[in-house]
C-alpha positions as semicolon CSV with decimal commas, in nm:
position;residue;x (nm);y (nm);z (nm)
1;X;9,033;10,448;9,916
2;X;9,387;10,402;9,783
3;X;9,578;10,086;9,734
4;X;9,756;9,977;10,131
5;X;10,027;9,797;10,026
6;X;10,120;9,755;10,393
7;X;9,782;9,618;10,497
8;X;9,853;9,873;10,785
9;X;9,628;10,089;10,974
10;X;9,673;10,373;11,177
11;X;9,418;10,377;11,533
12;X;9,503;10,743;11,719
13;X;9,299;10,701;12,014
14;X;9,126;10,960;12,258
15;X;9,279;11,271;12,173
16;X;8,988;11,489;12,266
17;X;9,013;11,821;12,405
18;X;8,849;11,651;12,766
19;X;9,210;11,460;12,748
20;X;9,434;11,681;12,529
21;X;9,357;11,996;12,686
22;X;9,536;12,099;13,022
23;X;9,199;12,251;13,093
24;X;9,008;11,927;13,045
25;X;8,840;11,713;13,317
26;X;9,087;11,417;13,231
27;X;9,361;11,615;13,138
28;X;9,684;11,372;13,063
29;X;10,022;11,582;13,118
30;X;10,180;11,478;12,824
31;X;9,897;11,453;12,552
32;X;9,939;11,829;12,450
33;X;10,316;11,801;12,325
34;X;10,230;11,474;12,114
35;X;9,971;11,676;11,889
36;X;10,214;11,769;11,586
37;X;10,347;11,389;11,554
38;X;10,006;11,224;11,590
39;X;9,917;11,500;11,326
40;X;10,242;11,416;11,114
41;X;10,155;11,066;11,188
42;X;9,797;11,095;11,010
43;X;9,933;11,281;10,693
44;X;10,196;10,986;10,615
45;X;9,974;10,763;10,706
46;X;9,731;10,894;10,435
47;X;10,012;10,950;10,193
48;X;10,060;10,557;10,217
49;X;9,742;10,444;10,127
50;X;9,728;10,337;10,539
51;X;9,356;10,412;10,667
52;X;9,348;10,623;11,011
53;X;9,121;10,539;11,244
54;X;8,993;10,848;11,533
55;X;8,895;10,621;11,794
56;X;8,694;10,857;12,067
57;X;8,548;10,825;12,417
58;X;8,184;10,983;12,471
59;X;8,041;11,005;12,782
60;X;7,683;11,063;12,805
61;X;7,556;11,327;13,006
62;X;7,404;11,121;13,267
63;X;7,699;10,887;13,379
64;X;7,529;10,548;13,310
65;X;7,809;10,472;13,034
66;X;8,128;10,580;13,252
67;X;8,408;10,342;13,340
68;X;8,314;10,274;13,743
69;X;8,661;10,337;13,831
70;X;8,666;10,658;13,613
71;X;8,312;10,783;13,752
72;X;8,458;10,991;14,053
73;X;8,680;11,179;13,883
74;X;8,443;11,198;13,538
75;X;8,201;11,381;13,792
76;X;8,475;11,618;13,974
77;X;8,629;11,719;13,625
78;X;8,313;11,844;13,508
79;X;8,140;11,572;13,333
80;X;8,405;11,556;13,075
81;X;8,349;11,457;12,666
82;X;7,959;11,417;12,628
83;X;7,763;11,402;12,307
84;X;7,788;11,728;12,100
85;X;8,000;11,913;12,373
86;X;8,238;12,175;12,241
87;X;8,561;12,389;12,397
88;X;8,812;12,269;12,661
89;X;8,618;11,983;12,834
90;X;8,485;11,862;12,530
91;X;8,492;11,561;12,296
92;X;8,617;11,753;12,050
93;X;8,968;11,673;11,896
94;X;9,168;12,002;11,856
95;X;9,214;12,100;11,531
96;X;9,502;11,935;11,398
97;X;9,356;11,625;11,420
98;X;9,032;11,625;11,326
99;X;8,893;11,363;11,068
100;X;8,945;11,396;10,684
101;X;8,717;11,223;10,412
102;X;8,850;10,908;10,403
103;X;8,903;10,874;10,788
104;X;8,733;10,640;11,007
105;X;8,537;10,712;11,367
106;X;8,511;10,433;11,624
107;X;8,311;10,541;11,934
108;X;8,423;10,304;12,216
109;X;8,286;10,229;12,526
110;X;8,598;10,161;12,751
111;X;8,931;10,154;12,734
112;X;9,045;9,894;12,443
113;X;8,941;10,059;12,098
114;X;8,837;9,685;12,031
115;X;8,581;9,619;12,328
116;X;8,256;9,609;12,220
117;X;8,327;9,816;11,877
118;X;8,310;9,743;11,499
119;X;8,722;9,792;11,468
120;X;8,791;9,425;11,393
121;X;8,489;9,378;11,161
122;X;8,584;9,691;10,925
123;X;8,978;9,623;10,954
124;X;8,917;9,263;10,869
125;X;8,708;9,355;10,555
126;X;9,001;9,603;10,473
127;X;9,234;9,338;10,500
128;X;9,436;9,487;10,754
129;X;9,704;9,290;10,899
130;X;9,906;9,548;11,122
131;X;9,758;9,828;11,335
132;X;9,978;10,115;11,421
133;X;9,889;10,266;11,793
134;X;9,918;10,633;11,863
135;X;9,737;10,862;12,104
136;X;9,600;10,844;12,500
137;X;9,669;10,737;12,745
138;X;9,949;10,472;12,682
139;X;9,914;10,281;13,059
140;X;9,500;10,248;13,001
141;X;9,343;10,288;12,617
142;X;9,701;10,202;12,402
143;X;9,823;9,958;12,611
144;X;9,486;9,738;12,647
145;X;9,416;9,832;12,242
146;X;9,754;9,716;12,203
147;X;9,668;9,385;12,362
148;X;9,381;9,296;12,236
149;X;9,536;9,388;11,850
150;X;9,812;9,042;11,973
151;X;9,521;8,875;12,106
152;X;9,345;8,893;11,767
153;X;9,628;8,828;11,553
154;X;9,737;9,165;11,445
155;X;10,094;9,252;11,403
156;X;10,164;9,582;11,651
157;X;10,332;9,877;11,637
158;X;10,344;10,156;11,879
159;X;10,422;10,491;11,790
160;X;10,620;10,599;12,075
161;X;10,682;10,995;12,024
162;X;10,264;10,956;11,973
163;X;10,153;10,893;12,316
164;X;10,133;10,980;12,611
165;X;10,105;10,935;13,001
166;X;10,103;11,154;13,318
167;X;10,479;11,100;13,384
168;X;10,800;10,984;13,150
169;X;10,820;10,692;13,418
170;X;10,479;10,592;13,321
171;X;10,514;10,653;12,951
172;X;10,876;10,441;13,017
173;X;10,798;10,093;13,198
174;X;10,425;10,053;12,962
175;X;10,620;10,130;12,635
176;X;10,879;9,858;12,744
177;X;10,578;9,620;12,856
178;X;10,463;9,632;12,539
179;X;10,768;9,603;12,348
180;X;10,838;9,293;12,581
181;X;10,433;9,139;12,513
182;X;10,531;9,146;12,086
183;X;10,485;9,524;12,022
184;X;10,733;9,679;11,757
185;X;10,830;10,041;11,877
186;X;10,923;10,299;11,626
187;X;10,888;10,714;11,607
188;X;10,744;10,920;11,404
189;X;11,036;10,971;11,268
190;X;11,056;10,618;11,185
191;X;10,740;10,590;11,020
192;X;10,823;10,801;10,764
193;X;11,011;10,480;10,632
194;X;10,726;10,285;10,700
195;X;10,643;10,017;10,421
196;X;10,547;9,651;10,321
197;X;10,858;9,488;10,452
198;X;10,862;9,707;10,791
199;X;10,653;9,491;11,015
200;X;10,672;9,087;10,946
201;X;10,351;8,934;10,940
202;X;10,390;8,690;11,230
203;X;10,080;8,505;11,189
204;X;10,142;8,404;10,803
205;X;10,442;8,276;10,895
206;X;10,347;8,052;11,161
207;X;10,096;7,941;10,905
208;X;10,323;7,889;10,661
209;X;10,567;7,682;10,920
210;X;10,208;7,444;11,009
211;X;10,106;7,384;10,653
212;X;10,491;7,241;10,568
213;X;10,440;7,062;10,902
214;X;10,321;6,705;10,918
215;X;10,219;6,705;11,302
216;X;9,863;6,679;11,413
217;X;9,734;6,963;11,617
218;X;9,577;6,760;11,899
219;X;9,647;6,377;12,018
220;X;9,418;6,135;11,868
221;X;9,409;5,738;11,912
222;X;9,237;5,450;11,711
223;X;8,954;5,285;11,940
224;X;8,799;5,023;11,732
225;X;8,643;5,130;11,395
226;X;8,622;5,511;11,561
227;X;8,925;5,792;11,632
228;X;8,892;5,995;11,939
229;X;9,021;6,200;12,220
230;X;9,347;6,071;12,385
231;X;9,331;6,218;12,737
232;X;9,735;6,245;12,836
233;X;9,679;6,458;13,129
């Protein structure tokens, strides 16, 4: 590990050859061109002390694990990105993004890379206070990772040149509904930039702002010797 002065981290999610590849059984139209900046993305990410996160999809081989609105076409592309599977259908990333030593692999079992997955436990204990989205698709597994990061407190940034959608209309209105939700959008390009005073950490100073605050958090009223709930509604 190397010092992460940003407290960021980096969370590229499902690009797997079953996704990535135009051959694959859930082939997204745009996923091939973002390959070199998700892979430029990982290398400065690295080179900042930032951990990078491969968040994958596997399917296993009999269904019981796949999405129920993703079953139908799971089945008619092939039974796409099961354990060990290799080549153009595969869970395999291609090669330019493939995991280093020092990389992290989250196996998730829908579309958030936070549902039901270790991601907040390990970025908590890193002290992670920013997560920096890349990857597939940017209407389903960014944009509900992307939500549930806010939800939990996580400054966001999307990394727009690094995902992807079926259409630029797609890829348009869901970048702009996250911007609008909290997300900060930046490029690749942008990242290279990217350090401790980039992204504001929202949460610290809202706690900051409460702790010079002398208002009480709920409504409470004397009743006798005791202090309890005020209903006012």
């Amino acid at each position: 590990m190397k010092p992460n002065p940003t407290r960021s981290a980096l969370i590229l999610i499902d690009m797997e050859n079953g996704f990535v590849d135009r051959r694959g059984g859930h082939c997204i139209k745009g996923a091939q061109a973002t390959v070199p900046a998700c892979a430029h993305a990982c290398d400065l990410a690295r080179s900042k002390g930032i951990p990078v996160f491969f968040v994958k999809r596997i399917y296993r081989a009999d269904g019981s694990d796949v999405e129920l609105t993703r079953y139908a076409a799971w089945k008619a592309g092939g039974h796409a990105c099961r354990p060990a599977s290799a080549g153009p259908n595969s869970a395999q990333a291609p090669e330019a993004l493939r995991p280093q030593p020092g990389d992290y692999t989250i196996i998730k079992p829908r579309w958030s890379a936070f549902f039901q997955t270790e991601l907040d436990l390990i970025l908590r204990r890193l002290d992670v206070r920013t997560v920096i989205l890349a990857g597939t698709t940017t209407p389903n597994c960014v944009r509900t990772t992307c939500y549930d990061a806010i939800a939990l407190e996580y400054n966001t940034v999307v990394l727009t040149d690094c995902c992807s959608s079926q259409t630029e209309e797609i890829q348009r209105v869901n970048l702009e509904d996250m911007e609008r939700a909290g997300a900060l959008l930046m490029d690749s390009a942008a990242f290279a930039a990217y350090g401790p005073e980039t992204v504001p950490d929202l949460s610290a100073a809202i706690r900051e702002e409460m702790l010079a605050s002398d208002a009480f958090p709920e409504p409470f009223a004397a009743q006798g010797d005791a202090v309890g709930w005020t209903d006012l509604w």
